[in-house]
Amino acid sequence: EADIYQTPRYLVIGTGKKITLECSQTMGHDKMYWYQQDPGMELHLIHYSYGVNSTEKGDLSSESTVSRIRTEHFPLTLESARPSHTSQYLCASSDRDRGLNEQFFGPGTRLTVL
Amino acid sequence: QKEVEQDPGPLSVPEGAIVSLNCTYSNSAFQYFMWYRQYSRKGPELLMYTYSSGNKEDGRFTAQVDKSSKYISLFIRDSQPSDSATYLCAVMKTSYDKVIFGPGTSLSVIP
């Protein structure tokens, strides 16, 4: 089982609140990712990082922001949550030195914005 | 056109059945083909991958790629209730490229 953790697992929050979804990995991986997953839809990459102080936006436009101050930590922040942000958020990491860009996923955070 | 397409199911089979899960992709530049398995309330995990065309077998699982038709298959022999999960196919152009996932097929194996 992958050593990548996400908290909280479930979050129900009101519109306009600021939230931070936590993601940590203990595998020393350089690359980390945030995906959004909705039922019946493909995983959409919303942010990624290739190392400390490196962050990039993914393919899916997102109002969230990320930071990468430490190798093991890649939090995602929503400044003002809206019902359209309701989704499953998956954090993943991968090792640049492996032969394949295998993604190791956390268990996900299911966010509901009322 | 979506880059990777899968029938979302759900697919329900009796225990012991042979299961065939399929995917199509649109870009002939993809060279790496993966299957991820996602159990309920968990993140996906890599099940197996193949490079270019051909078959790859791992226990009860066989992955098959036909690049000429841009078709990817995963076969599960002697399916077990523990195989009940969502199976996502994924593709990459190179081994270090970003991963593009399909929407997944939900499988239930009934005892």
PDB file of C-alpha atoms in Angstrom:
ATOM      1  CA  GLU A   1       0.000   0.000   0.000  1.00  0.00           C
ATOM      2  CA  ALA A   2       1.270   3.458  -0.956  1.00  0.00           C
ATOM      3  CA  ASP A   3       2.512   5.728   1.855  1.00  0.00           C
ATOM      4  CA  ILE A   4       0.508   8.744   0.835  1.00  0.00           C
ATOM      5  CA  TYR A   5      -2.025  10.315   3.126  1.00  0.00           C
ATOM      6  CA  GLN A   6      -4.851  12.753   2.713  1.00  0.00           C
ATOM      7  CA  THR A   7      -6.864  14.616   5.323  1.00  0.00           C
ATOM      8  CA  PRO A   8      -9.658  15.112   5.843  1.00  0.00           C
ATOM      9  CA  ARG A   9     -11.243  12.095   4.165  1.00  0.00           C
ATOM     10  CA  TYR A  10     -14.649  13.762   4.084  1.00  0.00           C
ATOM     11  CA  LEU A  11     -15.509  17.443   4.370  1.00  0.00           C
ATOM     12  CA  VAL A  12     -18.892  19.177   4.260  1.00  0.00           C
ATOM     13  CA  ILE A  13     -18.627  22.927   4.318  1.00  0.00           C
ATOM     14  CA  GLY A  14     -20.663  26.024   3.559  1.00  0.00           C
ATOM     15  CA  THR A  15     -20.223  28.340   0.584  1.00  0.00           C
ATOM     16  CA  GLY A  16     -17.565  31.004   0.984  1.00  0.00           C
ATOM     17  CA  LYS A  17     -15.373  29.137   3.465  1.00  0.00           C
ATOM     18  CA  LYS A  18     -11.647  28.783   2.981  1.00  0.00           C
ATOM     19  CA  ILE A  19     -10.455  25.179   3.019  1.00  0.00           C
ATOM     20  CA  THR A  20      -7.144  23.376   2.777  1.00  0.00           C
ATOM     21  CA  LEU A  21      -6.880  19.749   1.732  1.00  0.00           C
ATOM     22  CA  GLU A  22      -3.761  18.113   3.105  1.00  0.00           C
ATOM     23  CA  CYS A  23      -1.561  15.605   1.292  1.00  0.00           C
ATOM     24  CA  SER A  24       1.635  14.013   2.566  1.00  0.00           C
ATOM     25  CA  GLN A  25       3.840  11.218   1.263  1.00  0.00           C
ATOM     26  CA  THR A  26       6.699   9.425   2.967  1.00  0.00           C
ATOM     27  CA  MET A  27       8.246   7.865  -0.145  1.00  0.00           C
ATOM     28  CA  GLY A  28      10.538  10.799  -0.948  1.00  0.00           C
ATOM     29  CA  HIS A  29       8.926  11.256  -4.354  1.00  0.00           C
ATOM     30  CA  ASP A  30       9.770  14.423  -6.251  1.00  0.00           C
ATOM     31  CA  LYS A  31       6.590  14.628  -8.281  1.00  0.00           C
ATOM     32  CA  MET A  32       3.203  15.252  -6.711  1.00  0.00           C
ATOM     33  CA  TYR A  33      -0.208  15.787  -8.266  1.00  0.00           C
ATOM     34  CA  TRP A  34      -3.778  16.790  -7.481  1.00  0.00           C
ATOM     35  CA  TYR A  35      -6.593  15.223  -9.486  1.00  0.00           C
ATOM     36  CA  GLN A  36     -10.319  15.854  -9.441  1.00  0.00           C
ATOM     37  CA  GLN A  37     -12.581  12.840  -9.889  1.00  0.00           C
ATOM     38  CA  ASP A  38     -16.323  13.003 -10.520  1.00  0.00           C
ATOM     39  CA  PRO A  39     -18.568   9.935 -10.991  1.00  0.00           C
ATOM     40  CA  GLY A  40     -18.300   8.489 -14.492  1.00  0.00           C
ATOM     41  CA  MET A  41     -15.670  11.032 -15.481  1.00  0.00           C
ATOM     42  CA  GLU A  42     -11.959  10.686 -16.069  1.00  0.00           C
ATOM     43  CA  LEU A  43      -9.467  11.942 -13.524  1.00  0.00           C
ATOM     44  CA  HIS A  44      -8.613  15.541 -14.304  1.00  0.00           C
ATOM     45  CA  LEU A  45      -5.180  16.882 -13.390  1.00  0.00           C
ATOM     46  CA  ILE A  46      -5.602  20.245 -11.659  1.00  0.00           C
ATOM     47  CA  HIS A  47      -2.114  20.870 -10.207  1.00  0.00           C
ATOM     48  CA  TYR A  48       1.279  19.249 -10.180  1.00  0.00           C
ATOM     49  CA  SER A  49       4.739  19.807  -8.773  1.00  0.00           C
ATOM     50  CA  TYR A  50       8.130  18.489  -9.831  1.00  0.00           C
ATOM     51  CA  GLY A  51       9.825  19.412  -6.572  1.00  0.00           C
ATOM     52  CA  VAL A  52      10.141  21.972  -3.791  1.00  0.00           C
ATOM     53  CA  ASN A  53       9.027  25.460  -4.871  1.00  0.00           C
ATOM     54  CA  SER A  54       7.744  24.084  -8.191  1.00  0.00           C
ATOM     55  CA  THR A  55       4.003  24.197  -8.918  1.00  0.00           C
ATOM     56  CA  GLU A  56       2.108  24.123 -12.206  1.00  0.00           C
ATOM     57  CA  LYS A  57      -1.531  24.231 -13.236  1.00  0.00           C
ATOM     58  CA  GLY A  58      -2.892  21.109 -14.853  1.00  0.00           C
ATOM     59  CA  ASP A  59      -5.262  20.579 -17.730  1.00  0.00           C
ATOM     60  CA  LEU A  60      -8.441  21.360 -15.853  1.00  0.00           C
ATOM     61  CA  SER A  61      -8.983  24.967 -14.869  1.00  0.00           C
ATOM     62  CA  SER A  62      -9.264  25.222 -11.127  1.00  0.00           C
ATOM     63  CA  GLU A  63      -9.782  28.053  -8.666  1.00  0.00           C
ATOM     64  CA  SER A  64      -7.614  26.253  -6.146  1.00  0.00           C
ATOM     65  CA  THR A  65      -3.978  26.945  -5.356  1.00  0.00           C
ATOM     66  CA  VAL A  66      -1.172  24.689  -4.157  1.00  0.00           C
ATOM     67  CA  SER A  67       2.192  25.057  -2.486  1.00  0.00           C
ATOM     68  CA  ARG A  68       5.241  22.821  -2.199  1.00  0.00           C
ATOM     69  CA  ILE A  69       7.483  24.046   0.590  1.00  0.00           C
ATOM     70  CA  ARG A  70       8.577  20.574   1.656  1.00  0.00           C
ATOM     71  CA  THR A  71       9.135  17.504  -0.510  1.00  0.00           C
ATOM     72  CA  GLU A  72       6.628  15.413   1.417  1.00  0.00           C
ATOM     73  CA  HIS A  73       3.803  17.952   1.659  1.00  0.00           C
ATOM     74  CA  PHE A  74       1.516  19.284  -1.118  1.00  0.00           C
ATOM     75  CA  PRO A  75      -1.578  21.041   0.267  1.00  0.00           C
ATOM     76  CA  LEU A  76      -4.415  22.341  -1.901  1.00  0.00           C
ATOM     77  CA  THR A  77      -6.324  25.472  -0.875  1.00  0.00           C
ATOM     78  CA  LEU A  78      -9.670  26.873  -1.931  1.00  0.00           C
ATOM     79  CA  GLU A  79      -9.992  30.504  -0.810  1.00  0.00           C
ATOM     80  CA  SER A  80     -13.773  30.584  -1.158  1.00  0.00           C
ATOM     81  CA  ALA A  81     -15.573  27.287  -1.589  1.00  0.00           C
ATOM     82  CA  ARG A  82     -18.575  27.060  -3.932  1.00  0.00           C
ATOM     83  CA  PRO A  83     -21.026  24.237  -4.670  1.00  0.00           C
ATOM     84  CA  SER A  84     -19.293  23.744  -8.052  1.00  0.00           C
ATOM     85  CA  HIS A  85     -16.194  22.631  -6.081  1.00  0.00           C
ATOM     86  CA  THR A  86     -18.065  19.585  -4.784  1.00  0.00           C
ATOM     87  CA  SER A  87     -15.992  16.608  -5.949  1.00  0.00           C
ATOM     88  CA  GLN A  88     -13.495  13.929  -4.965  1.00  0.00           C
ATOM     89  CA  TYR A  89      -9.928  15.222  -4.768  1.00  0.00           C
ATOM     90  CA  LEU A  90      -7.105  12.714  -5.180  1.00  0.00           C
ATOM     91  CA  CYS A  91      -3.478  13.400  -4.380  1.00  0.00           C
ATOM     92  CA  ALA A  92      -0.744  11.328  -6.020  1.00  0.00           C
ATOM     93  CA  SER A  93       3.011  11.146  -6.194  1.00  0.00           C
ATOM     94  CA  SER A  94       5.564   9.530  -8.462  1.00  0.00           C
ATOM     95  CA  ASP A  95       9.295   8.920  -8.479  1.00  0.00           C
ATOM     96  CA  ARG A  96      11.243  10.690 -11.203  1.00  0.00           C
ATOM     97  CA  ASP A  97      13.939   8.004 -11.087  1.00  0.00           C
ATOM     98  CA  ARG A  98      11.635   5.055 -11.754  1.00  0.00           C
ATOM     99  CA  GLY A  99      11.392   3.735 -15.284  1.00  0.00           C
ATOM    100  CA  LEU A 100       7.655   4.433 -15.452  1.00  0.00           C
ATOM    101  CA  ASN A 101       5.661   7.423 -14.266  1.00  0.00           C
ATOM    102  CA  GLU A 102       3.586   5.218 -11.956  1.00  0.00           C
ATOM    103  CA  GLN A 103       1.199   7.285  -9.882  1.00  0.00           C
ATOM    104  CA  PHE A 104       0.763   6.378  -6.213  1.00  0.00           C
ATOM    105  CA  PHE A 105      -2.550   7.696  -4.951  1.00  0.00           C
ATOM    106  CA  GLY A 106      -3.861   8.693  -1.574  1.00  0.00           C
ATOM    107  CA  PRO A 107      -7.362   7.632  -0.471  1.00  0.00           C
ATOM    108  CA  GLY A 108      -8.938  10.918  -1.548  1.00  0.00           C
ATOM    109  CA  THR A 109     -10.910  13.715   0.079  1.00  0.00           C
ATOM    110  CA  ARG A 110     -14.597  13.880  -0.703  1.00  0.00           C
ATOM    111  CA  LEU A 111     -15.607  17.536  -0.559  1.00  0.00           C
ATOM    112  CA  THR A 112     -19.203  18.714  -0.421  1.00  0.00           C
ATOM    113  CA  VAL A 113     -19.922  22.445  -0.525  1.00  0.00           C
ATOM    114  CA  LEU A 114     -23.437  23.418   0.484  1.00  0.00           C
TER     115      LEU A 114
ATOM    116  CA  GLN B   1     -13.069  13.971 -28.757  1.00  0.00           C
ATOM    117  CA  LYS B   2     -11.893  12.565 -25.431  1.00  0.00           C
ATOM    118  CA  GLU B   3      -8.416  11.109 -25.476  1.00  0.00           C
ATOM    119  CA  VAL B   4      -9.390   7.921 -23.661  1.00  0.00           C
ATOM    120  CA  GLU B   5     -12.858   6.386 -23.590  1.00  0.00           C
ATOM    121  CA  GLN B   6     -14.315   3.512 -21.584  1.00  0.00           C
ATOM    122  CA  ASP B   7     -17.768   2.121 -21.096  1.00  0.00           C
ATOM    123  CA  PRO B   8     -18.541   3.171 -17.502  1.00  0.00           C
ATOM    124  CA  GLY B   9     -20.698   0.104 -16.832  1.00  0.00           C
ATOM    125  CA  PRO B  10     -21.624  -0.978 -14.268  1.00  0.00           C
ATOM    126  CA  LEU B  11     -20.680  -4.506 -15.252  1.00  0.00           C
ATOM    127  CA  SER B  12     -21.969  -7.334 -13.082  1.00  0.00           C
ATOM    128  CA  VAL B  13     -20.712 -10.908 -13.513  1.00  0.00           C
ATOM    129  CA  PRO B  14     -20.950 -14.135 -11.506  1.00  0.00           C
ATOM    130  CA  GLU B  15     -17.909 -15.422  -9.647  1.00  0.00           C
ATOM    131  CA  GLY B  16     -15.651 -17.471 -11.899  1.00  0.00           C
ATOM    132  CA  ALA B  17     -16.595 -15.632 -15.098  1.00  0.00           C
ATOM    133  CA  ILE B  18     -14.092 -14.265 -17.587  1.00  0.00           C
ATOM    134  CA  VAL B  19     -14.289 -10.492 -17.656  1.00  0.00           C
ATOM    135  CA  SER B  20     -13.312  -8.291 -20.569  1.00  0.00           C
ATOM    136  CA  LEU B  21     -12.780  -4.580 -19.957  1.00  0.00           C
ATOM    137  CA  ASN B  22     -12.070  -2.312 -22.887  1.00  0.00           C
ATOM    138  CA  CYS B  23     -10.744   1.114 -23.714  1.00  0.00           C
ATOM    139  CA  THR B  24     -10.172   3.134 -26.855  1.00  0.00           C
ATOM    140  CA  TYR B  25      -7.813   6.042 -27.321  1.00  0.00           C
ATOM    141  CA  SER B  26      -7.496   8.694 -29.967  1.00  0.00           C
ATOM    142  CA  ASN B  27      -3.811   9.615 -30.286  1.00  0.00           C
ATOM    143  CA  SER B  28      -1.458   7.192 -32.018  1.00  0.00           C
ATOM    144  CA  ALA B  29       1.471   8.816 -30.168  1.00  0.00           C
ATOM    145  CA  PHE B  30       0.580   6.950 -26.962  1.00  0.00           C
ATOM    146  CA  GLN B  31       3.110   4.194 -26.271  1.00  0.00           C
ATOM    147  CA  TYR B  32       2.448   3.183 -22.654  1.00  0.00           C
ATOM    148  CA  PHE B  33      -0.825   1.618 -21.617  1.00  0.00           C
ATOM    149  CA  MET B  34      -1.829   1.020 -18.027  1.00  0.00           C
ATOM    150  CA  TRP B  35      -4.667  -0.374 -16.003  1.00  0.00           C
ATOM    151  CA  TYR B  36      -5.363   1.055 -12.576  1.00  0.00           C
ATOM    152  CA  ARG B  37      -7.761  -0.553 -10.111  1.00  0.00           C
ATOM    153  CA  GLN B  38      -9.740   1.578  -7.677  1.00  0.00           C
ATOM    154  CA  TYR B  39     -11.579   0.045  -4.761  1.00  0.00           C
ATOM    155  CA  SER B  40     -14.453   1.919  -3.164  1.00  0.00           C
ATOM    156  CA  ARG B  41     -13.251   4.819  -0.964  1.00  0.00           C
ATOM    157  CA  LYS B  42      -9.639   4.272  -2.028  1.00  0.00           C
ATOM    158  CA  GLY B  43      -7.309   5.846  -4.548  1.00  0.00           C
ATOM    159  CA  PRO B  44      -6.404   4.034  -7.785  1.00  0.00           C
ATOM    160  CA  GLU B  45      -3.409   1.689  -7.805  1.00  0.00           C
ATOM    161  CA  LEU B  46      -1.455   0.437 -10.778  1.00  0.00           C
ATOM    162  CA  LEU B  47      -2.477  -3.085 -11.739  1.00  0.00           C
ATOM    163  CA  MET B  48      -0.305  -3.605 -14.806  1.00  0.00           C
ATOM    164  CA  TYR B  49       1.144  -1.843 -17.798  1.00  0.00           C
ATOM    165  CA  THR B  50       2.298  -2.644 -21.303  1.00  0.00           C
ATOM    166  CA  TYR B  51       4.547  -0.888 -23.735  1.00  0.00           C
ATOM    167  CA  SER B  52       3.453  -0.691 -27.374  1.00  0.00           C
ATOM    168  CA  SER B  53       1.362  -3.495 -28.846  1.00  0.00           C
ATOM    169  CA  GLY B  54       1.011  -7.020 -27.561  1.00  0.00           C
ATOM    170  CA  ASN B  55      -0.084  -8.997 -24.551  1.00  0.00           C
ATOM    171  CA  LYS B  56       1.101  -9.095 -20.969  1.00  0.00           C
ATOM    172  CA  GLU B  57      -0.040 -11.635 -18.424  1.00  0.00           C
ATOM    173  CA  ASP B  58       0.081 -11.429 -14.631  1.00  0.00           C
ATOM    174  CA  GLY B  59      -1.694 -14.225 -12.827  1.00  0.00           C
ATOM    175  CA  ARG B  60      -5.394 -14.050 -13.662  1.00  0.00           C
ATOM    176  CA  PHE B  61      -4.983 -10.740 -15.480  1.00  0.00           C
ATOM    177  CA  THR B  62      -4.029 -10.216 -19.133  1.00  0.00           C
ATOM    178  CA  ALA B  63      -3.563  -6.827 -20.722  1.00  0.00           C
ATOM    179  CA  GLN B  64      -3.781  -6.550 -24.482  1.00  0.00           C
ATOM    180  CA  VAL B  65      -2.980  -3.597 -26.731  1.00  0.00           C
ATOM    181  CA  ASP B  66      -3.838  -3.280 -30.406  1.00  0.00           C
ATOM    182  CA  LYS B  67      -2.235  -0.062 -31.613  1.00  0.00           C
ATOM    183  CA  SER B  68      -3.590  -0.455 -35.131  1.00  0.00           C
ATOM    184  CA  SER B  69      -7.132  -0.059 -33.840  1.00  0.00           C
ATOM    185  CA  LYS B  70      -6.200   2.017 -30.764  1.00  0.00           C
ATOM    186  CA  TYR B  71      -7.866  -0.542 -28.532  1.00  0.00           C
ATOM    187  CA  ILE B  72      -6.829  -1.645 -25.039  1.00  0.00           C
ATOM    188  CA  SER B  73      -8.271  -4.617 -23.188  1.00  0.00           C
ATOM    189  CA  LEU B  74      -7.973  -6.152 -19.752  1.00  0.00           C
ATOM    190  CA  PHE B  75      -9.081  -9.744 -19.262  1.00  0.00           C
ATOM    191  CA  ILE B  76      -9.723 -11.216 -15.843  1.00  0.00           C
ATOM    192  CA  ARG B  77      -9.944 -15.012 -15.621  1.00  0.00           C
ATOM    193  CA  ASP B  78     -11.759 -16.829 -12.828  1.00  0.00           C
ATOM    194  CA  SER B  79     -13.086 -13.546 -11.482  1.00  0.00           C
ATOM    195  CA  GLN B  80     -13.417 -13.227  -7.704  1.00  0.00           C
ATOM    196  CA  PRO B  81     -15.582 -10.987  -5.506  1.00  0.00           C
ATOM    197  CA  SER B  82     -12.340  -9.265  -4.485  1.00  0.00           C
ATOM    198  CA  ASP B  83     -12.015  -8.083  -8.113  1.00  0.00           C
ATOM    199  CA  SER B  84     -15.055  -5.842  -7.601  1.00  0.00           C
ATOM    200  CA  ALA B  85     -13.697  -2.362  -8.234  1.00  0.00           C
ATOM    201  CA  THR B  86     -13.503   0.367 -10.835  1.00  0.00           C
ATOM    202  CA  TYR B  87     -10.882  -0.254 -13.516  1.00  0.00           C
ATOM    203  CA  LEU B  88      -9.328   2.785 -15.157  1.00  0.00           C
ATOM    204  CA  CYS B  89      -7.255   2.544 -18.283  1.00  0.00           C
ATOM    205  CA  ALA B  90      -4.529   5.133 -18.705  1.00  0.00           C
ATOM    206  CA  VAL B  91      -2.088   6.112 -21.418  1.00  0.00           C
ATOM    207  CA  MET B  92       1.191   7.992 -21.781  1.00  0.00           C
ATOM    208  CA  LYS B  93       3.300   9.062 -24.734  1.00  0.00           C
ATOM    209  CA  THR B  94       6.592   8.382 -22.942  1.00  0.00           C
ATOM    210  CA  SER B  95       7.483   6.632 -19.702  1.00  0.00           C
ATOM    211  CA  TYR B  96       7.886   9.970 -17.877  1.00  0.00           C
ATOM    212  CA  ASP B  97       4.966  11.797 -19.504  1.00  0.00           C
ATOM    213  CA  LYS B  98       1.797  12.892 -17.752  1.00  0.00           C
ATOM    214  CA  VAL B  99      -0.808  10.173 -17.395  1.00  0.00           C
ATOM    215  CA  ILE B 100      -4.177  10.482 -19.133  1.00  0.00           C
ATOM    216  CA  PHE B 101      -6.906   8.463 -17.488  1.00  0.00           C
ATOM    217  CA  GLY B 102     -10.137   7.078 -18.814  1.00  0.00           C
ATOM    218  CA  PRO B 103     -13.335   7.424 -16.765  1.00  0.00           C
ATOM    219  CA  GLY B 104     -13.215   3.833 -15.514  1.00  0.00           C
ATOM    220  CA  THR B 105     -15.500   0.810 -15.708  1.00  0.00           C
ATOM    221  CA  SER B 106     -17.248  -0.314 -12.541  1.00  0.00           C
ATOM    222  CA  LEU B 107     -17.128  -4.096 -12.068  1.00  0.00           C
ATOM    223  CA  SER B 108     -19.075  -6.196  -9.574  1.00  0.00           C
ATOM    224  CA  VAL B 109     -18.331  -9.899  -9.190  1.00  0.00           C
ATOM    225  CA  ILE B 110     -21.259 -11.625  -7.522  1.00  0.00           C
ATOM    226  CA  PRO B 111     -20.518 -14.673  -5.310  1.00  0.00           C
TER     227      PRO B 111
END
